[in-house]
Coordinates of C-alpha atoms in Angstrom, one line a residue:
M1 CA 28.1 -41.5 -26.8
D2 CA 30.8 -38.8 -26.4
N3 CA 30.8 -37.7 -22.8
S4 CA 33.9 -35.4 -23.1
P5 CA 33.5 -31.7 -21.9
L6 CA 32.0 -29.4 -24.3
Q7 CA 34.4 -27.0 -26.1
V8 CA 34.2 -23.2 -25.4
L9 CA 35.1 -21.1 -28.4
T10 CA 36.1 -17.5 -28.9
V11 CA 34.7 -16.3 -32.2
P12 CA 35.9 -13.0 -33.9
T13 CA 33.2 -10.5 -34.9
A14 CA 32.7 -6.9 -36.1
P15 CA 30.5 -4.4 -34.4
Y16 CA 27.3 -2.9 -35.6
S17 CA 26.5 0.7 -35.0
D18 CA 22.7 0.4 -34.6
Q19 CA 22.3 -1.8 -31.5
R20 CA 21.1 1.0 -29.2
P21 CA 18.4 -0.3 -26.9
G22 CA 15.2 1.6 -26.8
T23 CA 12.6 2.1 -24.1
S24 CA 12.0 -1.6 -24.1
G25 CA 15.2 -3.1 -25.4
L26 CA 16.5 -3.7 -28.8
R27 CA 13.8 -4.1 -31.4
K28 CA 14.4 -4.8 -35.1
K29 CA 12.7 -6.5 -38.0
V30 CA 13.4 -10.3 -37.8
Y31 CA 15.3 -10.2 -41.2
V32 CA 17.9 -8.1 -39.4
F33 CA 18.6 -10.6 -36.9
Q34 CA 18.5 -13.4 -39.7
S35 CA 20.6 -11.6 -42.5
R36 CA 23.3 -9.8 -40.6
R37 CA 26.1 -11.9 -39.6
K38 CA 26.3 -12.6 -35.8
Y39 CA 24.0 -9.7 -35.2
L40 CA 22.2 -11.6 -32.4
H41 CA 25.5 -12.9 -30.9
N42 CA 26.9 -9.5 -30.7
Y43 CA 24.1 -8.2 -28.7
I44 CA 23.9 -11.1 -26.3
Q45 CA 27.6 -10.8 -25.7
S46 CA 27.2 -7.1 -25.1
I47 CA 24.7 -8.0 -22.4
F48 CA 26.9 -10.5 -20.8
S49 CA 29.9 -8.2 -21.0
S50 CA 28.1 -5.5 -19.3
I51 CA 28.0 -7.6 -16.1
D52 CA 31.2 -7.7 -14.1
L53 CA 32.8 -11.1 -14.4
R54 CA 32.9 -11.7 -10.7
D55 CA 29.2 -11.3 -10.7
R56 CA 28.6 -13.4 -13.7
Q57 CA 30.6 -16.5 -12.6
G58 CA 28.3 -19.2 -11.4
S59 CA 25.2 -16.9 -11.5
T60 CA 21.5 -17.6 -12.4
V61 CA 20.0 -16.0 -15.5
V62 CA 16.3 -16.5 -16.6
V63 CA 15.3 -16.6 -20.4
G64 CA 11.8 -16.7 -21.9
G65 CA 9.8 -15.1 -24.7
D66 CA 6.4 -14.4 -26.1
G67 CA 6.8 -17.3 -28.7
R68 CA 7.0 -15.1 -31.7
F69 CA 9.1 -16.2 -34.7
F70 CA 12.9 -16.6 -34.1
N71 CA 12.3 -17.0 -30.3
R72 CA 13.5 -20.7 -30.2
T73 CA 16.5 -19.9 -32.3
A74 CA 17.5 -17.1 -30.0
V75 CA 17.0 -19.1 -26.8
E76 CA 19.3 -21.8 -28.2
V77 CA 22.1 -19.2 -28.9
I78 CA 21.7 -17.4 -25.6
V79 CA 22.0 -20.8 -23.6
Q80 CA 25.4 -21.6 -25.6
M81 CA 26.7 -18.1 -25.0
A82 CA 25.6 -18.0 -21.2
A83 CA 27.6 -21.2 -20.7
A84 CA 30.7 -19.9 -22.4
N85 CA 30.4 -16.6 -20.4
G86 CA 30.4 -18.2 -17.0
V87 CA 26.8 -18.3 -16.1
G88 CA 26.2 -21.3 -13.7
R89 CA 22.5 -21.9 -14.2
M90 CA 19.8 -21.0 -16.7
I91 CA 16.2 -21.0 -16.0
I92 CA 14.0 -21.2 -19.1
G93 CA 10.3 -21.3 -19.7
H94 CA 8.9 -24.5 -21.0
H95 CA 9.4 -24.4 -25.0
G96 CA 11.3 -21.2 -24.3
I97 CA 8.0 -19.3 -23.7
M98 CA 7.3 -17.2 -20.6
S99 CA 5.3 -14.0 -20.2
T100 CA 7.2 -10.7 -19.3
P101 CA 5.4 -10.5 -15.9
A102 CA 6.2 -14.1 -15.1
I103 CA 10.0 -13.6 -16.0
S104 CA 10.0 -10.7 -13.5
C105 CA 8.5 -13.0 -11.0
V106 CA 11.0 -15.8 -11.6
I107 CA 14.0 -13.5 -11.5
R108 CA 13.0 -12.3 -8.2
K109 CA 11.9 -15.7 -6.9
Y110 CA 15.3 -17.4 -7.8
K111 CA 17.5 -14.3 -7.0
A112 CA 18.9 -14.4 -10.5
I113 CA 21.3 -11.9 -11.7
G114 CA 18.9 -10.9 -14.4
G115 CA 16.8 -12.2 -17.3
I116 CA 16.7 -11.9 -21.0
I117 CA 13.2 -11.4 -22.5
L118 CA 12.6 -12.2 -26.1
T119 CA 9.7 -10.1 -27.2
A120 CA 8.8 -7.0 -29.3
S121 CA 5.7 -6.7 -27.1
H122 CA 2.7 -5.3 -29.0
N123 CA 4.5 -5.2 -32.3
P124 CA 3.7 -7.7 -35.1
G125 CA 5.5 -11.1 -35.4
G126 CA 6.2 -13.7 -37.9
P127 CA 9.0 -13.9 -40.6
D128 CA 8.2 -10.3 -41.8
G129 CA 7.5 -9.0 -38.2
D130 CA 9.5 -7.8 -35.3
F131 CA 11.8 -9.3 -32.8
G132 CA 13.2 -7.9 -29.7
I133 CA 15.6 -8.5 -26.8
K134 CA 15.2 -7.0 -23.4
F135 CA 17.6 -7.3 -20.3
N136 CA 16.0 -7.2 -17.0
T137 CA 18.2 -6.8 -13.9
A138 CA 18.3 -8.6 -10.5
N139 CA 15.1 -6.6 -9.2
G140 CA 13.2 -8.1 -12.0
G141 CA 12.7 -4.9 -13.8
P142 CA 14.1 -3.2 -17.1
A143 CA 17.7 -2.4 -17.0
K144 CA 18.4 1.3 -16.0
E145 CA 19.7 3.7 -18.6
A146 CA 23.3 3.4 -17.3
V147 CA 23.2 -0.4 -18.1
T148 CA 21.6 0.0 -21.5
N149 CA 24.1 2.7 -22.4
K150 CA 26.9 0.4 -21.3
I151 CA 25.5 -2.5 -23.5
F152 CA 25.3 -0.1 -26.5
Q153 CA 28.9 1.1 -25.9
I154 CA 30.2 -2.5 -25.8
S155 CA 28.2 -3.3 -29.0
R156 CA 29.9 -0.6 -30.8
T157 CA 33.5 -1.8 -30.1
I158 CA 33.0 -5.7 -29.8
E159 CA 35.7 -7.8 -31.5
E160 CA 34.7 -11.3 -30.3
F161 CA 32.2 -13.4 -28.4
A162 CA 32.3 -16.5 -26.4
I163 CA 30.1 -19.5 -27.3
C164 CA 29.8 -23.2 -26.6
P165 CA 28.3 -24.5 -29.9
G166 CA 28.1 -28.1 -29.0
L167 CA 25.6 -27.5 -26.2
Q168 CA 22.2 -28.6 -27.2
V169 CA 19.3 -28.0 -24.7
D170 CA 15.9 -29.7 -24.9
L171 CA 13.2 -27.0 -24.3
T172 CA 10.3 -29.6 -24.5
S173 CA 11.1 -31.5 -21.3
L174 CA 10.6 -30.0 -17.8
G175 CA 13.4 -30.5 -15.3
K176 CA 17.2 -30.0 -15.0
Q177 CA 19.8 -30.7 -17.6
M178 CA 23.6 -30.8 -16.8
F179 CA 26.6 -30.1 -19.1
D180 CA 30.3 -30.3 -18.5
L181 CA 32.3 -27.7 -20.1
E182 CA 36.0 -27.7 -20.6
N183 CA 38.0 -25.7 -18.1
K184 CA 35.0 -25.4 -15.9
F185 CA 35.1 -27.0 -12.4
K186 CA 31.3 -27.1 -12.0
P187 CA 28.8 -28.4 -14.5
F188 CA 26.5 -25.9 -16.3
S189 CA 22.8 -26.5 -15.4
V190 CA 19.7 -25.6 -17.5
E191 CA 16.2 -25.9 -15.7
I192 CA 13.2 -25.9 -18.0
V193 CA 10.3 -24.9 -15.7
D194 CA 6.6 -24.6 -15.9
S195 CA 6.0 -21.2 -17.5
V196 CA 2.9 -20.4 -15.4
E197 CA 3.2 -21.9 -11.8
S198 CA 5.5 -19.5 -10.1
Y199 CA 3.6 -16.5 -11.3
A200 CA 0.2 -18.1 -10.5
N201 CA 1.4 -18.8 -7.0
L202 CA 2.3 -15.1 -6.7
L203 CA -1.2 -14.1 -7.8
R204 CA -2.8 -16.5 -5.3
N205 CA -1.0 -14.6 -2.4
I206 CA -2.3 -11.2 -3.9
F207 CA -5.9 -11.8 -4.7
D208 CA -8.9 -13.6 -3.0
F209 CA -9.2 -16.5 -5.4
S210 CA -12.3 -17.8 -3.7
A211 CA -14.1 -14.5 -4.1
L212 CA -13.0 -14.4 -7.8
K213 CA -14.2 -18.0 -8.4
E214 CA -17.6 -17.2 -7.0
L215 CA -17.8 -14.1 -9.3
L216 CA -16.8 -16.1 -12.4
S217 CA -18.4 -19.4 -11.8
G218 CA -20.8 -19.1 -8.8
E219 CA -24.6 -19.0 -8.7
N220 CA -24.8 -15.4 -9.9
H221 CA -21.6 -15.4 -12.0
I222 CA -20.8 -12.8 -14.6
K223 CA -19.9 -13.5 -18.2
I224 CA -16.5 -12.4 -19.4
R225 CA -14.6 -12.6 -22.6
L226 CA -10.7 -12.6 -22.7
D227 CA -8.7 -12.2 -25.8
A228 CA -5.1 -13.4 -25.6
M229 CA -4.4 -12.4 -29.3
H230 CA -2.3 -15.5 -29.8
G231 CA 0.3 -14.2 -27.4
V232 CA 1.9 -15.8 -24.6
I233 CA -0.6 -14.9 -22.1
G234 CA -3.2 -17.4 -23.4
L235 CA -1.4 -20.1 -21.4
Y236 CA -1.8 -18.1 -18.3
V237 CA -5.5 -17.3 -19.0
R238 CA -6.4 -20.9 -19.6
R239 CA -4.7 -22.2 -16.4
I240 CA -5.6 -19.3 -14.0
L241 CA -8.9 -18.0 -15.2
C242 CA -10.3 -21.1 -16.8
E243 CA -9.1 -24.1 -15.0
E244 CA -8.5 -22.5 -11.5
L245 CA -11.2 -19.8 -11.3
G246 CA -13.8 -21.6 -13.3
C247 CA -14.6 -19.6 -16.4
P248 CA -15.9 -21.6 -19.3
A249 CA -13.4 -22.5 -21.8
H250 CA -15.2 -20.5 -24.6
S251 CA -14.8 -17.4 -22.5
A252 CA -11.1 -17.3 -23.6
I253 CA -10.2 -16.8 -27.2
N254 CA -7.0 -16.8 -29.3
C255 CA -5.2 -18.5 -26.5
V256 CA -2.7 -20.6 -28.4
P257 CA 0.6 -18.7 -28.8
L258 CA 1.6 -18.5 -32.4
E259 CA 4.8 -17.3 -34.0
D260 CA 3.0 -14.7 -36.1
F261 CA 0.0 -14.2 -33.6
G262 CA -2.3 -15.6 -36.1
G263 CA -1.7 -12.6 -38.4
L264 CA -3.0 -10.4 -35.6
H265 CA -1.4 -7.3 -34.5
P266 CA -1.1 -8.2 -30.7
D267 CA -1.8 -4.6 -29.4
P268 CA -4.8 -4.4 -26.9
N269 CA -6.5 -1.3 -28.2
L270 CA -9.7 -0.3 -29.9
T271 CA -8.1 -0.7 -33.2
H272 CA -6.2 -3.8 -33.1
A273 CA -8.7 -5.7 -30.9
A274 CA -11.7 -4.4 -32.8
D275 CA -13.1 -8.0 -33.0
L276 CA -13.3 -8.2 -29.3
V277 CA -14.9 -4.8 -29.0
D278 CA -17.6 -5.9 -31.8
S279 CA -18.3 -9.1 -29.8
M280 CA -19.3 -7.0 -26.8
R281 CA -21.8 -4.7 -28.4
D282 CA -24.8 -7.0 -28.1
G283 CA -24.4 -7.0 -24.3
Q284 CA -24.1 -10.7 -23.7
Y285 CA -20.8 -10.2 -21.8
D286 CA -20.4 -8.2 -18.7
F287 CA -16.6 -7.8 -18.9
A288 CA -13.7 -8.1 -21.4
A289 CA -10.1 -7.8 -21.6
A290 CA -7.4 -8.1 -24.3
F291 CA -3.6 -8.6 -23.8
D292 CA -0.6 -8.0 -25.9
G293 CA 2.1 -10.4 -27.2
D294 CA 4.1 -10.7 -24.0
G295 CA 1.4 -10.3 -21.5
D296 CA 2.3 -7.1 -19.8
R297 CA -0.3 -4.8 -21.3
N298 CA -4.2 -5.0 -21.1
M299 CA -7.3 -3.3 -22.4
I300 CA -10.6 -3.2 -20.2
L301 CA -14.1 -3.3 -21.7
G302 CA -17.5 -3.3 -20.1
K303 CA -20.9 -4.4 -21.3
H304 CA -21.7 -3.1 -24.7
G305 CA -18.0 -2.4 -25.3
F306 CA -17.7 0.3 -22.8
F307 CA -14.1 1.3 -23.0
V308 CA -11.9 2.1 -20.0
T309 CA -8.9 4.1 -20.8
P310 CA -5.7 3.0 -19.2
S311 CA -5.5 6.4 -17.4
D312 CA -9.0 5.9 -15.9
S313 CA -8.2 2.2 -15.2
V314 CA -5.3 2.9 -12.9
A315 CA -7.3 5.6 -11.2
V316 CA -10.3 3.4 -10.5
I317 CA -8.0 0.6 -9.1
A318 CA -6.3 3.3 -6.9
D319 CA -9.7 4.4 -5.6
N320 CA -10.7 0.8 -4.8
I321 CA -7.2 -0.6 -3.9
F322 CA -8.4 -2.3 -0.8
C323 CA -10.6 -4.6 -2.6
I324 CA -7.3 -6.4 -3.3
P325 CA -6.2 -8.3 -0.1
Y326 CA -2.5 -7.8 -0.8
F327 CA -2.9 -4.0 -0.1
Q328 CA -5.0 -4.6 2.9
Q329 CA -1.8 -6.3 4.4
T330 CA 1.0 -4.0 2.9
G331 CA -0.8 -0.7 3.0
V332 CA -0.3 2.0 0.1
R333 CA 3.1 3.6 -0.2
G334 CA 2.5 5.7 -3.2
F335 CA 1.0 6.1 -6.6
A336 CA 2.7 7.0 -9.9
R337 CA 1.9 7.5 -13.6
S338 CA 4.1 8.3 -16.6
M339 CA 4.1 12.0 -17.7
P340 CA 1.9 11.4 -20.8
T341 CA -0.8 9.6 -18.8
S342 CA -3.8 11.6 -17.8
A343 CA -4.1 13.3 -14.4
A344 CA -7.0 11.2 -13.4
L345 CA -4.7 9.3 -10.9
D346 CA -3.6 12.6 -9.4
R347 CA -7.1 13.4 -8.1
V348 CA -7.2 10.1 -6.3
A349 CA -3.9 10.6 -4.8
K350 CA -4.9 14.1 -3.6
A351 CA -8.1 12.9 -2.1
T352 CA -6.5 10.0 -0.3
Q353 CA -3.4 11.9 0.7
I354 CA -1.1 9.4 -1.0
E355 CA 2.1 10.6 -2.6
L356 CA 1.9 10.8 -6.4
Y357 CA 4.9 10.6 -8.7
E358 CA 5.1 11.8 -12.3
T359 CA 7.8 9.9 -14.2
P360 CA 9.1 9.6 -17.8
T361 CA 7.7 6.8 -20.0
G362 CA 9.4 3.5 -19.0
W363 CA 8.6 1.0 -16.3
K364 CA 12.3 1.3 -15.0
F365 CA 11.4 4.6 -13.3
F366 CA 8.6 2.9 -11.5
G367 CA 10.9 0.0 -10.4
I368 CA 13.4 2.5 -8.7
L369 CA 10.6 3.9 -6.6
M370 CA 9.3 0.4 -5.8
D371 CA 12.6 -0.8 -4.6
A372 CA 12.9 2.3 -2.3
G373 CA 9.6 1.5 -0.8
K374 CA 8.0 4.6 -2.2
L375 CA 5.4 3.0 -4.7
S376 CA 2.5 0.5 -4.8
L377 CA 0.5 1.1 -7.9
C378 CA 1.4 2.7 -11.1
G379 CA 0.3 3.0 -14.7
E380 CA 1.0 4.2 -18.2
E381 CA -1.5 5.5 -20.9
S382 CA 0.0 2.8 -23.2
F383 CA -2.2 0.0 -21.6
G384 CA 0.3 -0.7 -18.7
T385 CA -0.8 -1.2 -15.2
G386 CA 1.0 -2.9 -12.3
G387 CA 1.7 -3.1 -8.6
D388 CA 4.9 -3.6 -6.6
H389 CA 4.6 -7.4 -6.7
I390 CA 7.1 -7.6 -9.6
R391 CA 9.0 -5.0 -11.5
E392 CA 7.0 -5.0 -14.8
K393 CA 3.7 -4.0 -15.9
D394 CA 1.2 -6.9 -15.7
G395 CA -1.8 -7.4 -17.8
L396 CA -3.3 -10.3 -16.0
W397 CA -2.8 -8.6 -12.6
A398 CA -4.7 -5.7 -13.9
V399 CA -7.6 -7.9 -15.1
L400 CA -7.7 -9.7 -11.6
A401 CA -7.7 -6.3 -10.0
W402 CA -10.7 -5.2 -12.0
L403 CA -12.4 -8.6 -11.2
S404 CA -11.8 -8.1 -7.5
I405 CA -13.5 -4.5 -7.6
L406 CA -16.4 -6.1 -9.5
A407 CA -16.7 -8.9 -6.9
S408 CA -16.7 -6.4 -4.1
R409 CA -19.0 -3.7 -5.5
R410 CA -21.2 -6.0 -7.7
Q411 CA -21.7 -3.1 -10.1
S412 CA -21.1 -2.9 -13.9
V413 CA -17.9 -1.6 -15.3
E414 CA -19.7 1.5 -16.7
D415 CA -21.5 2.1 -13.5
I416 CA -18.2 2.1 -11.5
L417 CA -16.6 4.5 -14.0
R418 CA -19.6 6.9 -13.9
E419 CA -19.6 7.0 -10.1
H420 CA -15.9 7.6 -10.3
W421 CA -16.3 10.6 -12.6
L422 CA -19.1 12.0 -10.5
K423 CA -16.9 11.9 -7.5
Y424 CA -13.6 13.2 -9.0
G425 CA -14.6 14.8 -12.4
R426 CA -13.4 13.4 -15.6
N427 CA -10.1 13.5 -17.5
Y428 CA -11.0 13.3 -21.2
Y429 CA -7.9 11.8 -22.8
T430 CA -6.8 10.6 -26.2
R431 CA -3.6 9.7 -28.0
Y432 CA -2.9 10.1 -31.7
D433 CA -0.1 7.7 -33.2
Y434 CA 1.6 8.7 -36.4
E435 CA 3.6 5.5 -37.3
N436 CA 6.4 4.7 -39.6
I437 CA 7.2 8.3 -40.3
D438 CA 10.4 9.4 -42.0
I439 CA 13.0 9.7 -39.1
D440 CA 14.6 13.0 -40.3
A441 CA 11.2 14.7 -40.9
A442 CA 10.0 13.7 -37.4
C443 CA 13.1 14.8 -35.7
E444 CA 13.2 18.1 -37.5
M445 CA 9.5 18.7 -36.6
M446 CA 10.2 17.9 -33.0
E447 CA 13.4 20.2 -32.9
D448 CA 11.4 23.1 -34.5
L449 CA 8.4 22.6 -32.2
E450 CA 10.8 22.8 -29.1
I451 CA 12.4 25.9 -30.4
L452 CA 8.8 27.3 -30.9
I453 CA 7.6 26.5 -27.4
A454 CA 10.8 27.6 -25.6
D455 CA 10.4 31.1 -26.9
K456 CA 9.4 33.3 -23.8
S457 CA 6.6 34.8 -26.2
F458 CA 4.8 31.5 -26.4
V459 CA 3.8 31.3 -22.7
K460 CA 0.6 33.4 -22.3
Q461 CA -0.3 33.0 -26.0
R462 CA -4.0 32.3 -26.6
F463 CA -5.6 29.8 -29.0
A464 CA -9.3 30.1 -30.0
V465 CA -11.2 27.2 -31.4
E466 CA -15.0 27.7 -31.9
D467 CA -16.2 29.1 -28.5
K468 CA -13.2 27.9 -26.5
I469 CA -10.2 29.9 -25.7
Y470 CA -7.1 28.3 -24.3
K471 CA -4.2 30.3 -22.7
V472 CA -0.7 28.8 -22.5
E473 CA 0.5 28.7 -18.9
K474 CA 3.6 26.6 -19.2
A475 CA 5.6 24.9 -22.1
D476 CA 8.8 22.7 -21.7
N477 CA 10.7 19.6 -22.5
F478 CA 9.9 17.4 -19.5
E479 CA 12.7 16.6 -17.2
Y480 CA 12.6 14.2 -14.3
T481 CA 14.9 14.2 -11.2
D482 CA 14.6 10.8 -9.6
P483 CA 13.7 11.2 -5.9
V484 CA 15.7 8.1 -5.0
D485 CA 19.0 8.4 -6.9
S486 CA 18.9 12.0 -8.0
S487 CA 19.6 11.0 -11.5
I488 CA 18.2 13.3 -14.2
S489 CA 16.3 12.3 -17.4
R490 CA 16.0 15.1 -19.9
N491 CA 14.2 15.4 -23.1
Q492 CA 11.2 13.2 -22.1
G493 CA 8.5 14.9 -24.1
L494 CA 7.4 18.4 -25.1
R495 CA 4.6 19.7 -22.9
I496 CA 2.1 22.5 -23.4
I497 CA 0.0 23.1 -20.3
F498 CA -2.9 25.5 -20.5
S499 CA -4.5 27.6 -17.7
D500 CA -7.3 25.3 -17.4
G501 CA -5.0 22.3 -16.7
S502 CA -5.5 20.9 -20.2
R503 CA -2.3 19.4 -21.7
I504 CA -0.8 18.7 -25.1
I505 CA 2.2 16.5 -25.2
Y506 CA 4.4 15.4 -28.1
R507 CA 6.7 12.5 -28.0
L508 CA 8.9 10.4 -30.4
S509 CA 8.3 6.9 -29.4
G510 CA 11.0 4.4 -28.7
T511 CA 9.3 1.0 -29.1
G512 CA 9.2 0.6 -32.9
S513 CA 11.4 -1.3 -35.1
Q514 CA 11.6 1.0 -38.0
G515 CA 10.7 4.5 -38.9
A516 CA 9.6 6.9 -36.3
T517 CA 6.4 7.1 -34.4
V518 CA 5.2 10.6 -33.3
R519 CA 2.6 10.6 -30.5
I520 CA 0.3 13.5 -29.6
Y521 CA -1.4 13.0 -26.2
I522 CA -4.3 15.3 -25.2
D523 CA -5.7 15.5 -21.7
S524 CA -8.5 17.8 -20.4
Y525 CA -10.3 17.9 -17.1
E526 CA -14.0 18.5 -16.8
K527 CA -15.9 18.6 -13.6
E528 CA -19.4 19.1 -14.9
Q529 CA -19.6 17.8 -18.5
I530 CA -18.5 14.3 -17.7
F531 CA -20.7 12.0 -20.0
E532 CA -19.8 13.4 -23.3
D533 CA -17.9 11.9 -26.3
T534 CA -14.3 12.0 -25.8
Q535 CA -13.2 12.9 -29.3
V536 CA -15.9 15.7 -29.6
M537 CA -14.7 17.2 -26.2
L538 CA -11.1 17.1 -27.2
A539 CA -11.6 18.4 -30.8
P540 CA -10.5 21.9 -30.1
L541 CA -7.4 20.8 -28.5
A542 CA -6.6 18.4 -31.3
T543 CA -7.0 21.3 -33.7
I544 CA -4.6 23.4 -31.6
A545 CA -2.1 20.4 -31.4
L546 CA -2.0 20.0 -35.1
K547 CA -1.9 23.7 -35.9
I548 CA 1.2 24.3 -33.5
S549 CA 3.2 21.3 -34.7
Q550 CA 2.1 21.5 -38.5
L551 CA 2.4 17.7 -38.2
H552 CA 0.4 16.9 -41.3
H553 CA 2.3 19.4 -43.4
R554 CA 5.8 18.4 -42.0
T555 CA 5.2 14.6 -42.3
G556 CA 2.9 14.3 -45.3
R557 CA 0.4 12.5 -43.2
S558 CA -3.3 13.3 -43.4
G559 CA -4.3 11.5 -40.2
P560 CA -3.1 9.3 -37.4
S561 CA -2.5 5.6 -37.9
V562 CA -4.0 4.8 -34.6
I563 CA -6.3 6.7 -32.1
T564 CA -6.8 5.5 -28.5

């Protein structure tokens, strides 16, 4: 057996112009990573080169992914390149798999310099699907824009990368593996860790597991159904909900992580989790939840498929926050939501006199507030909810938060929502997604729309639909000044705000791998008519939104791909 030190190589390469990270890292079709020479290597080197060499030397880096196709190949390359770039220790999830919330937890626990997360989140997997790479920094959260811009700039001029091609790591065996490298004084170590345990232990310190176990497996237990959609969270559902909290094994479905998610689109919404919704209709289950590929998003359902919008979900958790022992100990520092998310949370914040922050889309903005001690609970309309225990949205945390509320109040999901609306009024809310639109057409539409709403004559305009009249009070392109570091984020979404508080928002999404996704968000508050159908109540505003944007005409689409 050859015990000589492993060789470190410097390999020439040529840059690619399209490696700009989006809101959630670099996402492309799998074939892009497979067919373009050294495409993966270039981007990984750009990440390592963005970290100062003095900080990188001997540092700890965490790696894991959602198990989608190309995950294992990418992990093996990242380990070889980390060793060659001076990293001292790699911590990797068993089989290269670890949920995004768990990676955030592990980064923080081991004081790592950062983590590389291999996921395209809720996007499809498999050889014909998507793959993604996201860099999280030492706080456990997504890299700030200054960091991702630096990575992109490096990727545009890269000429070489460092790699240790002879380093072969065993991802199947738990424990530490040591490697000697040439010209390195200290061995390079790789630790393959249990993907669940550190994260599970964190949750044990947040929630009352004995109360949850009584709710789920005690004498008067409720019946629940959890759909992992063949994503990474299946490992966590089985270990935490079934084995530890006593849920019957058949309560958890699609819990084996698969490279193609079993052909499913791992996006927890009414469209892509339709089978779960259908299984709830006969009333045999009291509560259900679905998760996305990497475990950071969630959808909550009550008996008979009663749907809780993500905007209402975070508002209800806020209103019942002391059902969670963690917040009894820490108190509540602040609430936050992304700008497109409905204003339901604002009403709870006002009633409880807790500071409310409205941020651009992207969890990194919440992380800055949390690091400054200004934020305890936050949410996005895109099925993301979380607390300050980590710096990522956290699907399983949100489910345990809801179960804690059910354990405390002993009411149904629907009754809790109805009482909430009676107390605060209701924000009717919907989002229309127009996916895979021609990028040029989408950009031209958004540019023309901004010119239209920026005209002074647009404010005070009236739009009449049926018997309702909406008067424009404000229109702008949302701009955010961070209250912590005073950084300014511009062009975060076009807003039309009416005199009754109703809002229409238009955004180009940054989480797809090809084409453009135009999203229209509609939010309207009602104090009296709180038990009506959402789409019926919002139909007049939807008509106005399409009329102003001329979206169907400009894009050639007759309707949205997804409605949530």
